[in-house]
Tab-separated table of C-alpha atoms and ligand atoms in Angstrom:
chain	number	residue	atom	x	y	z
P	1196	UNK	CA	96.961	75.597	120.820
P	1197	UNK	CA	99.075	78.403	119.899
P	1198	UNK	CA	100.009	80.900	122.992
P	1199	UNK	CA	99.212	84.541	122.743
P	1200	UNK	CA	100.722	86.867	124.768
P	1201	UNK	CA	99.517	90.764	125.116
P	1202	UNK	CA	102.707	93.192	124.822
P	1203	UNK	CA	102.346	96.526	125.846
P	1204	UNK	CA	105.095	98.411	124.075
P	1205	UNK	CA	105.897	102.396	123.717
P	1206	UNK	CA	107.339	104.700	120.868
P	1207	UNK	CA	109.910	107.599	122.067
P	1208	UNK	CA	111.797	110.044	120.825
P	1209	UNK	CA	112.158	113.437	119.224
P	1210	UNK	CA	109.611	115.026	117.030
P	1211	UNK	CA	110.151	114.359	113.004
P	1212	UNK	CA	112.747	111.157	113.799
P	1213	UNK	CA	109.937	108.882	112.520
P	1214	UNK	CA	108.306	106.847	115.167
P	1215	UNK	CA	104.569	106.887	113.893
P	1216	UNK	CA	106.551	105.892	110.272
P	1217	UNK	CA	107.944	103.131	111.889
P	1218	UNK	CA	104.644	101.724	113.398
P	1219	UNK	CA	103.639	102.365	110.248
P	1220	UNK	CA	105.307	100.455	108.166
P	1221	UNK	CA	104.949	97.710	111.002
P	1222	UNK	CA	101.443	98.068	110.819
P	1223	UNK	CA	100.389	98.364	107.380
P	1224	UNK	CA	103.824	98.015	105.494
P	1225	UNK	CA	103.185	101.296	103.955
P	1226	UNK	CA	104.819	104.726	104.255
P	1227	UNK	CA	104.015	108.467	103.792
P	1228	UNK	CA	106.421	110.868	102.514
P	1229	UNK	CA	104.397	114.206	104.319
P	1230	UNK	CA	103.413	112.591	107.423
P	1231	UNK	CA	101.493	114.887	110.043
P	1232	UNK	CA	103.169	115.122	113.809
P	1233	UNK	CA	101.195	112.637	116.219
P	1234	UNK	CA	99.129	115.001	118.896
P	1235	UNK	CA	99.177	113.398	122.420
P	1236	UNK	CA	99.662	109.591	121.023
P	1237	UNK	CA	97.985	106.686	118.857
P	1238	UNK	CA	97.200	103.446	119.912
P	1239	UNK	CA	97.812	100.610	117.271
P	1240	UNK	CA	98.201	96.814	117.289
P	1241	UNK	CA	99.691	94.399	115.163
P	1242	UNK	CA	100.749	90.418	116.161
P	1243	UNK	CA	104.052	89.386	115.737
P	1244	UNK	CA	104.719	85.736	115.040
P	1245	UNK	CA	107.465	84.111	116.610
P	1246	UNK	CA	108.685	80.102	115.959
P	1247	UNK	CA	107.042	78.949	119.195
P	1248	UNK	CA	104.099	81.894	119.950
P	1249	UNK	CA	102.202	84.819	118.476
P	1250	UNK	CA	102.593	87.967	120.719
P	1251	UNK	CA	99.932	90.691	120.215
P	1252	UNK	CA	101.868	93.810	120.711
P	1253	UNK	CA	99.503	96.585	121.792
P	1254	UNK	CA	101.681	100.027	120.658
P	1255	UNK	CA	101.345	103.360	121.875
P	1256	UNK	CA	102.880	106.425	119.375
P	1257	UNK	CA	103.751	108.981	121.283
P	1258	UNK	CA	104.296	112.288	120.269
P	1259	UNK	CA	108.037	114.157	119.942
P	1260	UNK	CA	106.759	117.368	120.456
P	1261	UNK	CA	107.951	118.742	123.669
P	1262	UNK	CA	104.973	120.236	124.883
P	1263	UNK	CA	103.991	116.749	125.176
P	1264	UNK	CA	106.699	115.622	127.232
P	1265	UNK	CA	104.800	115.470	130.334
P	1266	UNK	CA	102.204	112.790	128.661
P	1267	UNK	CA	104.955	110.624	128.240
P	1268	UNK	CA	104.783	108.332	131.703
P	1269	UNK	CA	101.133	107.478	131.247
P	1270	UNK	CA	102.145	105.640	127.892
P	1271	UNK	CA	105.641	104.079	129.184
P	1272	UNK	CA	104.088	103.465	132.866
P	1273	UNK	CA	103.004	99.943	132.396
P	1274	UNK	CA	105.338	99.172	128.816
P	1275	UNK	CA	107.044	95.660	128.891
P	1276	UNK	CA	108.895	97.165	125.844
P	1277	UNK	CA	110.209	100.408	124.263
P	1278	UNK	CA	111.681	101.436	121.129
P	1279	UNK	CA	113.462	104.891	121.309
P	1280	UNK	CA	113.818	106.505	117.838
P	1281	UNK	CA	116.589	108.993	116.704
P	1282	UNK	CA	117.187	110.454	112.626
P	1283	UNK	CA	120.729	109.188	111.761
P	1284	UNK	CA	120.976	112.776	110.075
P	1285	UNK	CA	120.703	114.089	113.405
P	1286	UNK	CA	123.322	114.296	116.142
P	1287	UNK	CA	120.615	116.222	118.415
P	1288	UNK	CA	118.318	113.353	118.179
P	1289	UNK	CA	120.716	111.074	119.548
P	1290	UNK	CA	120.898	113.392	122.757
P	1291	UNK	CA	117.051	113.361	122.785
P	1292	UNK	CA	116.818	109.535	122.479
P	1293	UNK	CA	119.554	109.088	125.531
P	1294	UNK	CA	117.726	111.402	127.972
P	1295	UNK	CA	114.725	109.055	127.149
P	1296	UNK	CA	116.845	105.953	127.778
P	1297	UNK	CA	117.516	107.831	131.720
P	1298	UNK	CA	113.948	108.160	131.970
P	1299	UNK	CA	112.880	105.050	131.316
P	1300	UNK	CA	115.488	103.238	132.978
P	1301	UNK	CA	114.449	105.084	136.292
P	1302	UNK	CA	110.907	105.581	136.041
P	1303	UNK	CA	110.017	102.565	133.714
P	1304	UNK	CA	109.303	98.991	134.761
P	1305	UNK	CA	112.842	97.848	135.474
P	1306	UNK	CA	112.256	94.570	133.564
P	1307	UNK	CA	111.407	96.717	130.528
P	1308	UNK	CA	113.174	95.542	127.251
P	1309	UNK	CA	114.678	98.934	125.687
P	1310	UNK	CA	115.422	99.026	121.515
P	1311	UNK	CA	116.817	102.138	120.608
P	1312	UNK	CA	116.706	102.383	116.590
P	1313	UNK	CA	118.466	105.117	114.415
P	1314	UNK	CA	116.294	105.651	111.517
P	1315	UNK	CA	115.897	107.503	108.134
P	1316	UNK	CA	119.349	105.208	106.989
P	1317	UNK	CA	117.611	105.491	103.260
P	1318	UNK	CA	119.509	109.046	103.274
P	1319	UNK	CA	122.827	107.627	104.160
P	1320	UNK	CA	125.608	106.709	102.142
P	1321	UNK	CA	126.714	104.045	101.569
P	1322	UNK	CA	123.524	102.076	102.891
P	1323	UNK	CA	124.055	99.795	105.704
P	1324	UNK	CA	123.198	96.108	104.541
P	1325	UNK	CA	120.734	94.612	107.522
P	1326	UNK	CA	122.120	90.792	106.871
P	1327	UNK	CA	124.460	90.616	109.760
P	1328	UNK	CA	125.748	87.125	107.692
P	1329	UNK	CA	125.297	84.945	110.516
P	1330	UNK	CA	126.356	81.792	108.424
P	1331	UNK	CA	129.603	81.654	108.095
P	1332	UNK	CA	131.003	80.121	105.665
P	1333	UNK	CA	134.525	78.967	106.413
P	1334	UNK	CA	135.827	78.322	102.930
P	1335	UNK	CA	134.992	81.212	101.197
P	1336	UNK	CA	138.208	82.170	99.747
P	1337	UNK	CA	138.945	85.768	98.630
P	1338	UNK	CA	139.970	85.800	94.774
P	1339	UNK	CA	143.128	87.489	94.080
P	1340	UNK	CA	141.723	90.938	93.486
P	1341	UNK	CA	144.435	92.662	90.758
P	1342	UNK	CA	141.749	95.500	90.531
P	1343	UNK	CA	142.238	97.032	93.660
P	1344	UNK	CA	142.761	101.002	93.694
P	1345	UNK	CA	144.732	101.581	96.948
P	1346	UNK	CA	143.852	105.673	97.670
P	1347	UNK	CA	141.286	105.741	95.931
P	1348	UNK	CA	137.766	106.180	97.502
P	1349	UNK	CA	135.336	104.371	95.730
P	1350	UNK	CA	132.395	106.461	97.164
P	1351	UNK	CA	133.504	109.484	96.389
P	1352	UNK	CA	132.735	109.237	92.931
P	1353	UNK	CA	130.719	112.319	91.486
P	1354	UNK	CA	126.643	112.094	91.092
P	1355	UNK	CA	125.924	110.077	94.249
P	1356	UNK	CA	123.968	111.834	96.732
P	1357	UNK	CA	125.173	113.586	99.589
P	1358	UNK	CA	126.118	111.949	102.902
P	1359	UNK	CA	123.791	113.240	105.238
P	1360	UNK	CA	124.678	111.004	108.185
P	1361	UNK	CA	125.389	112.560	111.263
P	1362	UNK	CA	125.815	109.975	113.693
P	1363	UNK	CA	128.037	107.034	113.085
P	1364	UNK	CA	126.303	103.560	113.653
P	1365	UNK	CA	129.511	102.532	115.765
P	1366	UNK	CA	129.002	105.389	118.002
P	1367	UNK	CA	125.245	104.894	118.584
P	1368	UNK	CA	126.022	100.915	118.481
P	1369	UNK	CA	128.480	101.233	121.592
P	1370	UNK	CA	126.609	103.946	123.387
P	1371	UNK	CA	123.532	101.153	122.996
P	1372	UNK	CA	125.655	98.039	124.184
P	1373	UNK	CA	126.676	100.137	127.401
P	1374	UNK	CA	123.433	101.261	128.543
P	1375	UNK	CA	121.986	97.628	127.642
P	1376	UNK	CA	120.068	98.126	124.895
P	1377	UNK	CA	118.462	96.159	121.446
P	1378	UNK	CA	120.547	98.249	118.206
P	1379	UNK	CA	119.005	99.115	115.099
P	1380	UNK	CA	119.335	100.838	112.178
P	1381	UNK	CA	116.214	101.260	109.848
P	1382	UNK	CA	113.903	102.963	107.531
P	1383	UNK	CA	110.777	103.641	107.511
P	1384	UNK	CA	110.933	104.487	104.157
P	1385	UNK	CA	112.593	101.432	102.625
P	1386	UNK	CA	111.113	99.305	105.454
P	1387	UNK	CA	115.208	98.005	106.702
P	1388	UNK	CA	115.278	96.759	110.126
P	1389	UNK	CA	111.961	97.350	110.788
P	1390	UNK	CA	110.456	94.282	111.327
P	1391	UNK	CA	113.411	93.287	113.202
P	1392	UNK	CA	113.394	95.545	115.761
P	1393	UNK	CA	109.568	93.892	117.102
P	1394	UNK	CA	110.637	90.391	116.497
P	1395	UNK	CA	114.318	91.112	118.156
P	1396	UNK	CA	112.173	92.418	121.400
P	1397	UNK	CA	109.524	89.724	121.011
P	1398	UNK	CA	112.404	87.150	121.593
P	1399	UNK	CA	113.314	88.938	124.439
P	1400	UNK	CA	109.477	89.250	126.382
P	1401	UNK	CA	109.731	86.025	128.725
P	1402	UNK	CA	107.048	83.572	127.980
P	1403	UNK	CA	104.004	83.764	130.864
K	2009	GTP	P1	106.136	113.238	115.931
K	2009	GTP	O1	104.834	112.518	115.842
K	2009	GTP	O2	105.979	114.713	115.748
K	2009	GTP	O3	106.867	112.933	117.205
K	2009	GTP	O4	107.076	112.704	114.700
K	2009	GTP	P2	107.423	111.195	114.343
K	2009	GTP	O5	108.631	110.776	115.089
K	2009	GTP	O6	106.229	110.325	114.494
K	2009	GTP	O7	107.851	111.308	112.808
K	2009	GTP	P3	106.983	110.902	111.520
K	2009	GTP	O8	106.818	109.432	111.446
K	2009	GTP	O9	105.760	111.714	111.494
K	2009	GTP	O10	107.987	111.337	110.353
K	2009	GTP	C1	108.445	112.676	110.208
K	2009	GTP	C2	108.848	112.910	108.765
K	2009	GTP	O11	109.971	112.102	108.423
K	2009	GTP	C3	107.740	112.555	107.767
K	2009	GTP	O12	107.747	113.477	106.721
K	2009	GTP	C4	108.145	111.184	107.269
K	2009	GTP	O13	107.708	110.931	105.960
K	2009	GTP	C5	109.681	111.277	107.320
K	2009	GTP	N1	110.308	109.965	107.555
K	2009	GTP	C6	110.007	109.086	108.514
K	2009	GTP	N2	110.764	107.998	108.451
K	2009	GTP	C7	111.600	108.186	107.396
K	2009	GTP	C8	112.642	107.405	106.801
K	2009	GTP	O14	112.990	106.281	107.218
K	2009	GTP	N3	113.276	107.939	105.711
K	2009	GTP	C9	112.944	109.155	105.221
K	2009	GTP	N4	113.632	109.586	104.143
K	2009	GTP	N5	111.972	109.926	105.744
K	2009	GTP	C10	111.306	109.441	106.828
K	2010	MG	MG1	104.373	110.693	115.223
């Protein structure tokens, strides 16, 4: 018979970044371009299949708002898992999402498995691919490429959209690698990364 194990996992961060988008599209695979800011938090579940086990993770939304700040340990009390949101188009959100990391990392369970995930990369350019090519294939020679334009940059050609990115994925990637945490860039909107983020941390819950 197949285990199932109950996950208890919590959504922080800044108001607007797009946490209740990301449970979301977890959760129903849809999105919604006007979504309404979560008051006090919402309670959703949704399994997540792994090779060897299903894991039922049980999520709490909380909201960004700060007058709700001080709701905030009731939800991550108990969490064997958080994802901490930031908007790649904002620096400040970054901030936010760090002083969460602190919190959790004192108050939390200390076993807790921490993803922080820099979302909303559907208004970045260029788009970051989510394949991290983990095959590598040896013999895959480069062809002689005669059409190379050295100075020129390719995307800055005229009619793409603007580069609203405000926090470079190296930066948040280090940042996330010293304080011990899962990385991930997604969108809500396109759905990139999302999925990965729950099955990354469902690799990571030790089996009971
Ligand atoms: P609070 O509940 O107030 O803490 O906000 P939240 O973090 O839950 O943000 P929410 O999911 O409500 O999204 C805020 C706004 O950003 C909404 O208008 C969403 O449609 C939009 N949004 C969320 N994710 C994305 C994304 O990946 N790309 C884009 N372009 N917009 C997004
Ligand atoms: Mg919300």
């Amino acid at each position: 018979t197949e285990r199932s194990v109950q996950v208890k996992l919590v959504l922080l961060g800044e108001a607007a970044v797009g946490k209740s988008s990301i449970v979301l599209r977890f959760v129903s695979n849809e999105f919604q371009a006007n979504k309404e800011p979560t008051i006090g938090a919402a309670f959703l579940t949704q399994k997540c299949r792994l090779e060897d086990r299903v894991l039922r993770y049980e999520i709490w939304d909380t909201a960004g708002q700060e007058r709700f700040h001080s709701l905030a340990p009731m939800y991550y009390r108990n969490a064997q898992a958080a994802v901490v949101v930031y908007d790649v188009t904002k620096a400040s959100s970054l901030e936010k999402a760090k002083t969460w990391v602190k919190e959790l990392q004192r108050q939390a369970n200390p076993n807790i498995v921490i993803a922080l995930a820099g979302n909303k990369i559907d208004l970045v350019t260029p788009p970051t691919s989510t394949s991290k090519s983990s095959t590598s294939t040896e013999s895959e020679d480069e062809a002689d490429d005669a059409t190379a334009t050295p100075g020129e940059n390719a995307g800055a050609a005229a009619g793409e959209p603007e580069n609203l990115r405000q926090v470079p994925r190296d930066e948040a990637e280090a940042y996330a690698q010293e304080a011990g945490l899962l990385f991930f860039e997604t969108s809500a909107k396109t759905g990139e990364g999302v999925v990965e983020i729950f099955t990354e941390i469902a690799k990571k819950i030790p089996i009971e």
